[in-house]
Coordinates of C-alpha atoms and ligand atoms in Angstrom, one line a residue:
X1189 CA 24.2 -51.4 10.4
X1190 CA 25.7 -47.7 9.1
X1191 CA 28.6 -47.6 7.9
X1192 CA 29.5 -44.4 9.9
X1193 CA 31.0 -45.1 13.1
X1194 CA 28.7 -44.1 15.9
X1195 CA 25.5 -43.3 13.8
X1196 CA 22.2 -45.2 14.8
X1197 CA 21.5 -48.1 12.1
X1198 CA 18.3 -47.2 9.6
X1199 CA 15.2 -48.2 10.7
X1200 CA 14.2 -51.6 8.8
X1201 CA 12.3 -54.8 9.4
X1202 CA 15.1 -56.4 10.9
X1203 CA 16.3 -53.4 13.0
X1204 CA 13.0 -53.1 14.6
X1205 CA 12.9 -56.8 15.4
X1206 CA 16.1 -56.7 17.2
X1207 CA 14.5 -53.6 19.6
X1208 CA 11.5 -56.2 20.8
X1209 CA 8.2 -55.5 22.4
X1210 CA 8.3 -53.3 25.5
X1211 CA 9.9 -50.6 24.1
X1212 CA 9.2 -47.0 24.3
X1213 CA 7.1 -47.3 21.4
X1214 CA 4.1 -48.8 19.6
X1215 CA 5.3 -51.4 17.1
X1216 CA 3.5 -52.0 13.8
X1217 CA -0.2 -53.5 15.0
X1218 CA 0.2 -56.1 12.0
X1219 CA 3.4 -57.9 10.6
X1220 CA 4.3 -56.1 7.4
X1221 CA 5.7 -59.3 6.6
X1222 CA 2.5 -60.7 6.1
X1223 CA 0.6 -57.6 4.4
X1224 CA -0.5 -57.9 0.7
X1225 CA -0.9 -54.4 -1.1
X1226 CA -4.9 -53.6 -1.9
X1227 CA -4.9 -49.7 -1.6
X1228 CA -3.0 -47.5 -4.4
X1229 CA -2.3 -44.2 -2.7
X1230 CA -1.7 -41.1 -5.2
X1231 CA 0.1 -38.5 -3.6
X1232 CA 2.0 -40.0 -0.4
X1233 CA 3.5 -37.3 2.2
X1234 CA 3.4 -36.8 5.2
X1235 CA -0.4 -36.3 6.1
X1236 CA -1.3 -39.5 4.7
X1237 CA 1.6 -41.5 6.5
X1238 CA 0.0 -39.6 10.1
X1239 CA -3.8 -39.8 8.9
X1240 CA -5.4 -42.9 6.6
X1241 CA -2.1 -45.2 7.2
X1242 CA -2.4 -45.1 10.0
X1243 CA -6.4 -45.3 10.2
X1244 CA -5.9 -48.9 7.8
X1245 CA -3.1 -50.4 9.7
X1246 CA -5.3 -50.4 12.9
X1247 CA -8.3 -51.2 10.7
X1248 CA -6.5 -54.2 9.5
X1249 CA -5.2 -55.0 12.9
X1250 CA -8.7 -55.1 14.3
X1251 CA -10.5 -57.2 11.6
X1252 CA -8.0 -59.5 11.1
X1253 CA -7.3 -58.7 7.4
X1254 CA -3.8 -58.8 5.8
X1255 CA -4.8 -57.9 2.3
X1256 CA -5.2 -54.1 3.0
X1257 CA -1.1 -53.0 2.5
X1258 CA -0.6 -49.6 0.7
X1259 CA 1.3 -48.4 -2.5
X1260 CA 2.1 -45.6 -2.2
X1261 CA 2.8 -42.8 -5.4
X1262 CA 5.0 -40.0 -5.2
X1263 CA 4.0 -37.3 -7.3
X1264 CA 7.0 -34.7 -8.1
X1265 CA 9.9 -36.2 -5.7
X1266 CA 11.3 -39.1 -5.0
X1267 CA 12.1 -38.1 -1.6
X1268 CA 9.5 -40.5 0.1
X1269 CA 10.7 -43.5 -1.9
X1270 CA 14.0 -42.7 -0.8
X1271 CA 13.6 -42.1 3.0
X1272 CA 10.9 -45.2 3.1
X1273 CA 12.2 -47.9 1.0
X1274 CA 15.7 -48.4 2.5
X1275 CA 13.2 -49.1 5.4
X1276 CA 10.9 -51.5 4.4
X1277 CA 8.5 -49.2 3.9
X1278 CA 8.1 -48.6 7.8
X1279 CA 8.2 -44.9 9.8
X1280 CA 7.4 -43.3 12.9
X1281 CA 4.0 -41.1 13.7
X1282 CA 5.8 -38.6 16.8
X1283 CA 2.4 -37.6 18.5
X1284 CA 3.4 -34.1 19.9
X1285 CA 1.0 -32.2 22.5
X1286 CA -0.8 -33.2 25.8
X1287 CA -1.7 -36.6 26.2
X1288 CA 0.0 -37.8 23.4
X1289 CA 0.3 -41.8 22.7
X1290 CA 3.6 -43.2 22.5
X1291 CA 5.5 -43.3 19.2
X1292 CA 4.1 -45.5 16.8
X1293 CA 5.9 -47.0 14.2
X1294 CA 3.8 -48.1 11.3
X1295 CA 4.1 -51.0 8.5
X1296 CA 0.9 -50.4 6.0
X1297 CA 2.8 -49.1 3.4
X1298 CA 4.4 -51.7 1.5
X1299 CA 6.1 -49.9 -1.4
X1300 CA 6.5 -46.2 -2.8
X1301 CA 6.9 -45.8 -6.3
X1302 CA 8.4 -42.2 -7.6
X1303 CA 5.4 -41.6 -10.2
X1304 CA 7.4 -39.1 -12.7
X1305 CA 10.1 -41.5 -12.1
X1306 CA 8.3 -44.4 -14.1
X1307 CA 5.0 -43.4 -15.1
X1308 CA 3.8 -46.9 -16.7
X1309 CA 4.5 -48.2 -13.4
X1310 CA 1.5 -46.3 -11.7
X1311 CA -0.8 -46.9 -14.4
X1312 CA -0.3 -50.9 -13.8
X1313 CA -0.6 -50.6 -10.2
X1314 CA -4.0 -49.0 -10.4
X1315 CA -4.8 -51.8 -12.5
X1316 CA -4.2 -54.8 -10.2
X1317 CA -7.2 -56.7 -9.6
X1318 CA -5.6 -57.2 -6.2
X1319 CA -6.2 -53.1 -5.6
X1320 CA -10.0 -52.4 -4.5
X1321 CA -8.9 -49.2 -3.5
X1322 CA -7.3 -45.8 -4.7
X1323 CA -6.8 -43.1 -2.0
X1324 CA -5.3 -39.6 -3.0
X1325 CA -3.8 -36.5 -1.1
X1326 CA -2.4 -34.6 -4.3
X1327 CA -3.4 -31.3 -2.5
X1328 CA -5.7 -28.5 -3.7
X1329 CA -3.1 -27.6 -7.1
X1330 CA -3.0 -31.6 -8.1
X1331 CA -6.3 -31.6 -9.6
X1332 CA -5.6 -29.3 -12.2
X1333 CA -8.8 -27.5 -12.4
X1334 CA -9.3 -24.2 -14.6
X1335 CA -11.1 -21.1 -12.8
X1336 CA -14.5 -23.1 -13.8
X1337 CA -13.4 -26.4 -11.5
X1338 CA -13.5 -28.1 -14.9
X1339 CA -10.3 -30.0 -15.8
X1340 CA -7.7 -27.3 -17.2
X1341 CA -7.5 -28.8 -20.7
X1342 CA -4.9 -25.3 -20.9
X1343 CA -2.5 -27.0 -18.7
X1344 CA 0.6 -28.2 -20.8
X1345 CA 0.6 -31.3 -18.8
X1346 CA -2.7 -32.5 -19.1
X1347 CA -2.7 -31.9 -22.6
X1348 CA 0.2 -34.3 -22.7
X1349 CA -1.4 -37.0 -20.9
X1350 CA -4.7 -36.4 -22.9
X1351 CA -2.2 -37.1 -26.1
X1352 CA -1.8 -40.5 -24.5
X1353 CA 1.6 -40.2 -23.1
X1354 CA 2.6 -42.0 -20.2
X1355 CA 0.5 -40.1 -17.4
X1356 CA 2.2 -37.8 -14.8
X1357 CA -0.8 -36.0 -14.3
X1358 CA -3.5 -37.4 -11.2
X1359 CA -6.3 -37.3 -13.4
X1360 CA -4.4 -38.8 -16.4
X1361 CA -3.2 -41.7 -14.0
X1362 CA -6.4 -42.5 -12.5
X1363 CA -8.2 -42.6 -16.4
X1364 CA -5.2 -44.6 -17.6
X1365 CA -5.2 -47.0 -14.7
X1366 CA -9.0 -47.5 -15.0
X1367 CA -9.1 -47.8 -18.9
X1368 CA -6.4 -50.7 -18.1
X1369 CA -8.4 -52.6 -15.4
X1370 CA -11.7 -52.6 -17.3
X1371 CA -9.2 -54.4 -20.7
X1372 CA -8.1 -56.4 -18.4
X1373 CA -11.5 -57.6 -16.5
X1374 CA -9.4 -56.2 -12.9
X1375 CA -12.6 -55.4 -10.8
X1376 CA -14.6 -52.9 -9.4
X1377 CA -12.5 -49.8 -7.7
X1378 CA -13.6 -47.3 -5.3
X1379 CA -11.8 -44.0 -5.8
X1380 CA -11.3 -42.1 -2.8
X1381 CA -10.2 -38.2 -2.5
X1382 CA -8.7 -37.2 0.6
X1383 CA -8.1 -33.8 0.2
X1384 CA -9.7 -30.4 1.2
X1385 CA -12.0 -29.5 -1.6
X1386 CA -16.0 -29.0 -1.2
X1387 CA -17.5 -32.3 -2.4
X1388 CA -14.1 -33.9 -3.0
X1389 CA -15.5 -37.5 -4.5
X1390 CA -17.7 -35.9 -6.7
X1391 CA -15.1 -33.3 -8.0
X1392 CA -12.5 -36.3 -8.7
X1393 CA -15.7 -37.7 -10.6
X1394 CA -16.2 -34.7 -12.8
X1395 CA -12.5 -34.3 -13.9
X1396 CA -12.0 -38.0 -14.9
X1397 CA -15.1 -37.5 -17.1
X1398 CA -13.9 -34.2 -18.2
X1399 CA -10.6 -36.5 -19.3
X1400 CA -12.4 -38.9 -20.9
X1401 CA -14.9 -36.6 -23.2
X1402 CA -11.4 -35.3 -23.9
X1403 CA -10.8 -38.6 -25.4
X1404 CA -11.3 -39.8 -29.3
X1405 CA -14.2 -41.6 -28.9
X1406 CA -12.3 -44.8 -30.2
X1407 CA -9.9 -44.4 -27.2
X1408 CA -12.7 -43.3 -24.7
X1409 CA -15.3 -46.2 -26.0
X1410 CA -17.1 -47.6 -23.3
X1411 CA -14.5 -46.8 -20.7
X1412 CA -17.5 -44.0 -19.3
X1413 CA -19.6 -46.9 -19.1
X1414 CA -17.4 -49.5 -17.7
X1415 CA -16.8 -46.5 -15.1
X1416 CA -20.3 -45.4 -14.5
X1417 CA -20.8 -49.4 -13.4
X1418 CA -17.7 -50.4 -11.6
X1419 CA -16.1 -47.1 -9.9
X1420 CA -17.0 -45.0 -7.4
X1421 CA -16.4 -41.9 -5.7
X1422 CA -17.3 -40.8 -2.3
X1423 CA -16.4 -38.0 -0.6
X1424 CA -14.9 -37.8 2.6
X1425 CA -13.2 -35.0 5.6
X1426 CA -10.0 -36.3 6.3
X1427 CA -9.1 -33.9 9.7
X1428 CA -5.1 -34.4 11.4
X1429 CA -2.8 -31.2 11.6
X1430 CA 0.6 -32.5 10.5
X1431 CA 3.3 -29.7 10.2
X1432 CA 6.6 -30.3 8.1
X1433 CA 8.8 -32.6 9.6
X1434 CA 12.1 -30.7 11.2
X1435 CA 15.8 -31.8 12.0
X1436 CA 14.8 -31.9 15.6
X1437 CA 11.9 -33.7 15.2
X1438 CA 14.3 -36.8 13.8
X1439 CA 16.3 -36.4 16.3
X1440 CA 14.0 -37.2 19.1
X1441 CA 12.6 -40.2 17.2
X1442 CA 16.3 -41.3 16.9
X1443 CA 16.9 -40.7 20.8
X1444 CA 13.8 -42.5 21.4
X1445 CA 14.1 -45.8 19.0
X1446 CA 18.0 -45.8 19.3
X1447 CA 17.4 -46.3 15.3
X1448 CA 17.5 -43.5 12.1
X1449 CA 14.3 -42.8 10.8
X1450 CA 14.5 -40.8 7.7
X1451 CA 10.3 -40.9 7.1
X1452 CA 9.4 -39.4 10.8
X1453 CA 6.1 -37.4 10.7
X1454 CA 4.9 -35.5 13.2
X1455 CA 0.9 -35.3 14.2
X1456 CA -1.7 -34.1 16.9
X1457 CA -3.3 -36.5 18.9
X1458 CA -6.4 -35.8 17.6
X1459 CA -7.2 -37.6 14.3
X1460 CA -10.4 -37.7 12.1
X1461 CA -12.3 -39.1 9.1
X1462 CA -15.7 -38.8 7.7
X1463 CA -16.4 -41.1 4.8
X1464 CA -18.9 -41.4 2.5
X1465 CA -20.1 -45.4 3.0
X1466 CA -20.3 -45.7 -1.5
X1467 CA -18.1 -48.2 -2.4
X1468 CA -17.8 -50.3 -5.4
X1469 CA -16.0 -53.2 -3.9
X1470 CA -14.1 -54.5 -0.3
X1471 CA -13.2 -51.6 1.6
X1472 CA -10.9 -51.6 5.1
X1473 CA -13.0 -51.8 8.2
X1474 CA -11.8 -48.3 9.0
X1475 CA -15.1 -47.7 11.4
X1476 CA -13.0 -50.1 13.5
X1477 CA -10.2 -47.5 14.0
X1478 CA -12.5 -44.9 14.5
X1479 CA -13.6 -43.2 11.3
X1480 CA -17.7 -42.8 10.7
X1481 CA -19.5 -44.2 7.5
X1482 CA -21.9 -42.0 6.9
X1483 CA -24.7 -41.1 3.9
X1484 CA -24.0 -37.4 4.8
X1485 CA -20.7 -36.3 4.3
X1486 CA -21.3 -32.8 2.8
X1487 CA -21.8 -31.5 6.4
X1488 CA -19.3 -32.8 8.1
X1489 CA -17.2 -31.6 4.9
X1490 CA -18.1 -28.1 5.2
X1491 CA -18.0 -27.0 9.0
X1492 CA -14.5 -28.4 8.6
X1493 CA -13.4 -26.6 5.6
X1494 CA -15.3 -23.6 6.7
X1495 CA -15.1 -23.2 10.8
X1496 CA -11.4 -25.0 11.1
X1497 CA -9.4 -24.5 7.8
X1498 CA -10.6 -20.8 7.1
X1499 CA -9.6 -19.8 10.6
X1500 CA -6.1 -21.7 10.0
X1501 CA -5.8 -19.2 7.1
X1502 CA -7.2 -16.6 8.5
X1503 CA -4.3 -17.0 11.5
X1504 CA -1.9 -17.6 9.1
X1505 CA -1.9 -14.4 7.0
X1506 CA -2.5 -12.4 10.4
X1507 CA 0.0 -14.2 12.2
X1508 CA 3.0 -14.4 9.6
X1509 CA 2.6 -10.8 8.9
X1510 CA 2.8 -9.9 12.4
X1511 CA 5.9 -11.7 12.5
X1512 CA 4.3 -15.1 14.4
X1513 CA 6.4 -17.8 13.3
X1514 CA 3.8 -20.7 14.4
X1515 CA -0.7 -20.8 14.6
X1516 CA -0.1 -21.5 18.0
X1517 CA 1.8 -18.0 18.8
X1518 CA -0.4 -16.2 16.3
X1519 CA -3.3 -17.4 18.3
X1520 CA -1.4 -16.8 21.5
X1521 CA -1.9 -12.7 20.3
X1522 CA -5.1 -11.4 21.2
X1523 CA -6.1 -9.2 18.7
X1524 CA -5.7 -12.8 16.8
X1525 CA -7.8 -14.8 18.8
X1526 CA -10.4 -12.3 19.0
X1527 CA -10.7 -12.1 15.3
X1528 CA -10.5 -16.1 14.7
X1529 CA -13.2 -16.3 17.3
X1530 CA -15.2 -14.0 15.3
X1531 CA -14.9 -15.6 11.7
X1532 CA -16.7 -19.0 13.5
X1533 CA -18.8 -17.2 15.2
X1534 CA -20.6 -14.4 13.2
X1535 CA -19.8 -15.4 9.4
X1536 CA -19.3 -19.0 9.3
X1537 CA -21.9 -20.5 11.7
X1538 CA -24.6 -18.8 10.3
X1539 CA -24.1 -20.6 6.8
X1540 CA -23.5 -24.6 8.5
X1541 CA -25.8 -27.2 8.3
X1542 CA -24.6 -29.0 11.3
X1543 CA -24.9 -32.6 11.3
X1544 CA -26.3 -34.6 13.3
X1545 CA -24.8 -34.9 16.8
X1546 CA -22.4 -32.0 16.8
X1547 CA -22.5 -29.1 19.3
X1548 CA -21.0 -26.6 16.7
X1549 CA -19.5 -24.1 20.2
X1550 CA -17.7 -27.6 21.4
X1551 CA -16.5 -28.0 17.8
X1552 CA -15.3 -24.2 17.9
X1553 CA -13.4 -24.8 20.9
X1554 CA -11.6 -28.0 19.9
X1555 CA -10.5 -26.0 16.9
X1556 CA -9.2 -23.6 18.9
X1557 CA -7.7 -25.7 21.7
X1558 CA -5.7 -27.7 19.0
X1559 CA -4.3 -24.8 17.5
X1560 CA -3.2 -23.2 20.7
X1561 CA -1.0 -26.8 20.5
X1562 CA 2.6 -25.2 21.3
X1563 CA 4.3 -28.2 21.0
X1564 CA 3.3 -29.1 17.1
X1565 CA 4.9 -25.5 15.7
X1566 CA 2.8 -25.6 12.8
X1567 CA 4.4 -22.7 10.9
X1568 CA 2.2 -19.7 9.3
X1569 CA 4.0 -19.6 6.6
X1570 CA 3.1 -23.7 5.9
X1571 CA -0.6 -22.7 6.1
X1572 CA -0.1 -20.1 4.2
X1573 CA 1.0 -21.5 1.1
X1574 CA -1.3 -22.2 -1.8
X1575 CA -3.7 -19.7 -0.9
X1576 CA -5.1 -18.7 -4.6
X1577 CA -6.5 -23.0 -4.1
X1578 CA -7.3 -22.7 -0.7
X1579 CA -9.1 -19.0 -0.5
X1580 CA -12.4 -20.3 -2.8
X1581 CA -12.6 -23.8 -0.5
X1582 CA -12.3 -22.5 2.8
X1583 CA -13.1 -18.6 2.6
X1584 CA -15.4 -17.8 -0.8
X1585 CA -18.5 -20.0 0.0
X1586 CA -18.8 -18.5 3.1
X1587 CA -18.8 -15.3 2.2
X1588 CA -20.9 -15.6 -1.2
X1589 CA -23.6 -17.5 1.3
X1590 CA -23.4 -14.1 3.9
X1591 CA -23.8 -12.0 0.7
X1592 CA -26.7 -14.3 -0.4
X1593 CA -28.4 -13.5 2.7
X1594 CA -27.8 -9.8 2.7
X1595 CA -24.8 -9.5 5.1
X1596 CA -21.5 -8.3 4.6
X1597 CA -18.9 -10.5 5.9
X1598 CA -16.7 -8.0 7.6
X1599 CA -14.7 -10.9 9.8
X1600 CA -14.3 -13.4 6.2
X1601 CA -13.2 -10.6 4.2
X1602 CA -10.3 -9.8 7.2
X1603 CA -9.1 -13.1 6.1
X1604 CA -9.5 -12.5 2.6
X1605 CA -7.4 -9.0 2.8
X1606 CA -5.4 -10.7 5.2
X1607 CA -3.8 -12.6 2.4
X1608 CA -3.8 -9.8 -0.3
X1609 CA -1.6 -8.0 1.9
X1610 CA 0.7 -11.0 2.6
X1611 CA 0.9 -11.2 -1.4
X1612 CA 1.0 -7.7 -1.7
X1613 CA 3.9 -6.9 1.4
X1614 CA 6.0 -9.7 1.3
X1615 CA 7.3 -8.8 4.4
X1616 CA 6.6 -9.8 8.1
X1617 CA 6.5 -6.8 11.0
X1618 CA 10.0 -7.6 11.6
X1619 CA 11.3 -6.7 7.7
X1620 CA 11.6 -11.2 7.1
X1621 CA 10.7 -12.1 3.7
X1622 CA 7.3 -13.7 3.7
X1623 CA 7.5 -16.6 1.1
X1624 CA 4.5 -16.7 -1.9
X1625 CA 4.7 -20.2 -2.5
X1626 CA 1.8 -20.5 -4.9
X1627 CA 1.3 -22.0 -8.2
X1628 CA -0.7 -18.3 -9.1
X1629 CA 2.4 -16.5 -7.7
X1630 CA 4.0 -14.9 -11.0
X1631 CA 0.2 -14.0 -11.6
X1632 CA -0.2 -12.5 -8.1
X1633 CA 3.0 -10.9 -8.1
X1634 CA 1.6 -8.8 -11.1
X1635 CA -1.2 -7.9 -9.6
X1636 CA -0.3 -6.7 -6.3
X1637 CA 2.4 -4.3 -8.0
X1638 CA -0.1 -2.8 -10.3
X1639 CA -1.7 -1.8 -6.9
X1640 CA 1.1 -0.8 -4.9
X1641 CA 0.7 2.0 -2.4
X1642 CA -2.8 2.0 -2.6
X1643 CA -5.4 -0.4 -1.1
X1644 CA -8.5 0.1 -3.4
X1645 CA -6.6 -0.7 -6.3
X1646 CA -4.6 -3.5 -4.4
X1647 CA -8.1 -5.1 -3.7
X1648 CA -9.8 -4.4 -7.6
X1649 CA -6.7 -5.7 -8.9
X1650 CA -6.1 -9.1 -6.6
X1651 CA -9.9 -9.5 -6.9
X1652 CA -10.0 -9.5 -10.7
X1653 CA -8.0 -12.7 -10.4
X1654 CA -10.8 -15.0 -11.9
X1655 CA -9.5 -18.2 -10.8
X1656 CA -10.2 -17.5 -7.3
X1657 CA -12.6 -14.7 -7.1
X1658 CA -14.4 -15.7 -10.5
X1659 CA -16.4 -13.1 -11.8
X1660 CA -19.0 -11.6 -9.2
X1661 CA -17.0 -11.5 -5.9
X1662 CA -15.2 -8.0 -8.0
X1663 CA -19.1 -6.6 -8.4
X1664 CA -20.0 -6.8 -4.9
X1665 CA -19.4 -3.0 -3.9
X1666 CA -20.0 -4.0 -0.4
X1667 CA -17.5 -6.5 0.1
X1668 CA -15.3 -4.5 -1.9
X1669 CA -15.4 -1.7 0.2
X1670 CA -14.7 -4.2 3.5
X1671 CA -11.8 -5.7 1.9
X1672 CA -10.2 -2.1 0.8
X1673 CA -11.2 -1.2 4.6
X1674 CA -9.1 -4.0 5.9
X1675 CA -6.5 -4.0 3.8
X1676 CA -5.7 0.4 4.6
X1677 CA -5.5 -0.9 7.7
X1678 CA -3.1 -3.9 7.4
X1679 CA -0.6 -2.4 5.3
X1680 CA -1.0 0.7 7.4
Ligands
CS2_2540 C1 -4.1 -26.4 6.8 C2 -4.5 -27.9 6.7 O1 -2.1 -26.2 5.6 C3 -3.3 -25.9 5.6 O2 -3.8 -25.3 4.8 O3 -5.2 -25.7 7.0 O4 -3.5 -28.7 6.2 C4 -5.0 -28.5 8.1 O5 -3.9 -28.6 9.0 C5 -5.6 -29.8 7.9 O6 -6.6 -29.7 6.9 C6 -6.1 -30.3 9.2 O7 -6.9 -31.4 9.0

């Protein structure tokens, strides 16, 4: 029990026990008690807690299996392995919207270990012939990539985990714990990236080989090998919108539970994952919760990246410079909707491949109908962040395919000016500081002022930002001349 008088007691093992079945809520669907760790999980906040723990716990619960628990790695904070491991490692998943399922509490991750906190730890976790698995949601900025998508050897930190430090990079983890399990005859692994980058598997691949040629050979010596045969790296679209937990949101799972749950997150219903079936060993039956094994992930990878998380963007920029606090009031403004409708529509739907048994206007509508979700208050300025990572995934191939084909792609480059002028203002409609949470942002800060007041140069001197726009987006007079178009009128 807390010590304060009056306070709900923290959510544990033993608290939960003491609630019984038949409560407002879905306890864990297997006994944490019993669960044995076999996934490592690099990067654990809140979207994996609503998304693939969740997907494995009801994978494990329908097969039978108690050997699938997760370990889960902190990157920067140790704010997870504070709010989860006074509780056992359990939290809630708050399902807000229509036709939402009761509030689930789930047990599949077993520990949380703060990885900056005790960096050999990781590396011997990843190593545990027990692990088959490693899953990561490090975000677009944790891979450490240069403007070519090769591994930034520039980067002060990678260069200290290529100088055989303890690793606190993802890349320099991953190698580390790999070059430990094949000394130490651990197993095959299957290395599986969750987050929102084109061809996410094979990128992951390509950076721990850029970190191994990196190597001396003596150090590197038949680890590329030992790789090439044992570890592999599918791709996969992960799909679940999880805004930042708030105050109020822990409140209503403490009102609910009678209990204090410090690791709430907060989901749509709706919940997806496409997976590429390339494994190197065991892997969770999570077909059995719903995910699809599939030998064609790249298409299912790009309408989502292209059709749902450019339109997010897209109503982000719009929507927090408008002074729209949430996607669902930003969408809720017409102008808004119009021009989110038209992105799908006319510029992105002409570049898909659309997999097999998807109507791509059903698909368009779903987006559309989750984001109108009033009850989730995704906030613009969450989508917002990270945009120099996020532009070239979600926005760039879709408009260097319309350019291929000899179009101009007036409704893309709205996004794309959208978020120069949210760099460049820094204001909303309403005179509120916008935020530029970025790892770019000192660089984009510099290069919006040395176009201040006038939108051409605004747009030549964001777009000369090689990292995002590389170096032929900045040639393309056409697209140039819709982005300076936009733009007059946005900061008009
Ligand atoms: C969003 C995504 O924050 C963002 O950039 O576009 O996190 C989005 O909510 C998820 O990809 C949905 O699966």
């Amino acid at each position: 029990m807390s010590d304060e008088v009056g306070a709900a007691p923290r959510l544990r093992l033993d608290t939960l026990d003491r609630l019984g079945r038949g409560g407002a809520f879905t306890p864990p669907a297997v006994d944490p008690r019993a669960l044995r760790v076999g996934i490592v999980h690099l990067g654990i906040g809140a979207f994996h807690r609503a998304h693939q723990a969740v997907f494995t716990e009801l994978a494990a619960a329908a097969a039978g299996r108690d050997d699938w628990g997760i370990a889960g790695i902190t990157q920067r904070s140790a704010s997870v392995s504070d709010q989860l491991m006074p509780q056992d490692g359990l939290y809630s998943v708050l399902e807000r919207g229509r036709d939402v399922a009761p509030l689930r509490v789930v047990g599949s991750v077993r520990e949380v270990l703060f990885g900056a906190g005790d960096p050999p730890a990781v590396v011997d976790r990843i190593a545990d012939p027990a692990v088959r698995v490693v899953t990561l949601t490090v975000t677009e900025k944790g891979y450490r990539r240069d403007g070519a998508g090769r591994l930034d050897r520039s980067d002060p930190e990678v260069a200290a985990d290529l100088a055989g430090r303890a690793p606190r990079t993802v890349v320099g983890q991953l190698v580390r714990g790999l070059q430990r399990r094949s000394a130490g005859a651990a197993g095959p692994v299957t290395v599986l990236s969750c987050d929102n980058l084109v061809g996410n598997g094979e990128v992951l691949r390509g950076l721990v080989h850029d970190f191994l040629d990196a190597l001396a050979e003596a150090e590197a010596g038949g680890l590329a090998d030992w790789i090439a045969a044992s570890v592999r790296f599918p791709s996969c679209m992960v799909d679940r919108i999880v805004p930042a937990t708030t105050d109020e949101d822990r409140a209503d799972v403490r009102a609910a539970l009678g209990l204090e749950d410090r690791g709430v997150v907060v989901a749509e219903p709706f919940r997806q994952w496409v997976i590429e079936d390339d494994f190197a060993a065991d892997r969770p039956a999570w077909n059995l919760a719903g995910a699809v094994f599939t030998d064609d992930v790249a298409a299912w990878e790009s309408v989502k990246l292209r059709m749902l998380n450019a339109t997010h963007s897209l109503l982000a920029y719009l929507g927090a410079l408008r002074g729209h606090d949430t996607i669902a009031a930003a969408l809720a403004d017409d102008e808004l909707a119009t021009a989110a409708e038209a992105l799908m529509v006319e510029d992105v739907a002409p570049t898909l491949r659309v997999p097999d048994g998807l109507d791509l206007a059903d698909y368009r509508r779903q987006v559309l109908q989750r984001f109108s979700n009033p009850a989730l208050r995704h906030r613009t300025v969450q989508v917002a962040m990270d945009g120099s990572q996020k532009l070239p995934v979600r926005l760039l191939g879709t408009v260097r395919d319309r350019l291929a084909a000899g179009t101009i792609p007036r409704q893309a480059a709205l996004a794309v000016a959208a978020w120069m002028t949210y760099v460049a203002k820094g204001r909303d409609a309403r005179g509120r500081e916008l935020p530029l949470d970025d790892p770019l942002a000192d660089r984009l800060r510099v290069a919006a002022a040395a176009g201040t007041g006038d939108p051409k140069r605004l747009v030549d001197s964001l777009l000369r930002v090689e990292e995002i726009f590389d170096a032929d987006l900045p040639e393309h007079d056409g697209f140039r001349a819709a982005l300076v178009d936009h733009v007059a009128r946005l900061t008009a």
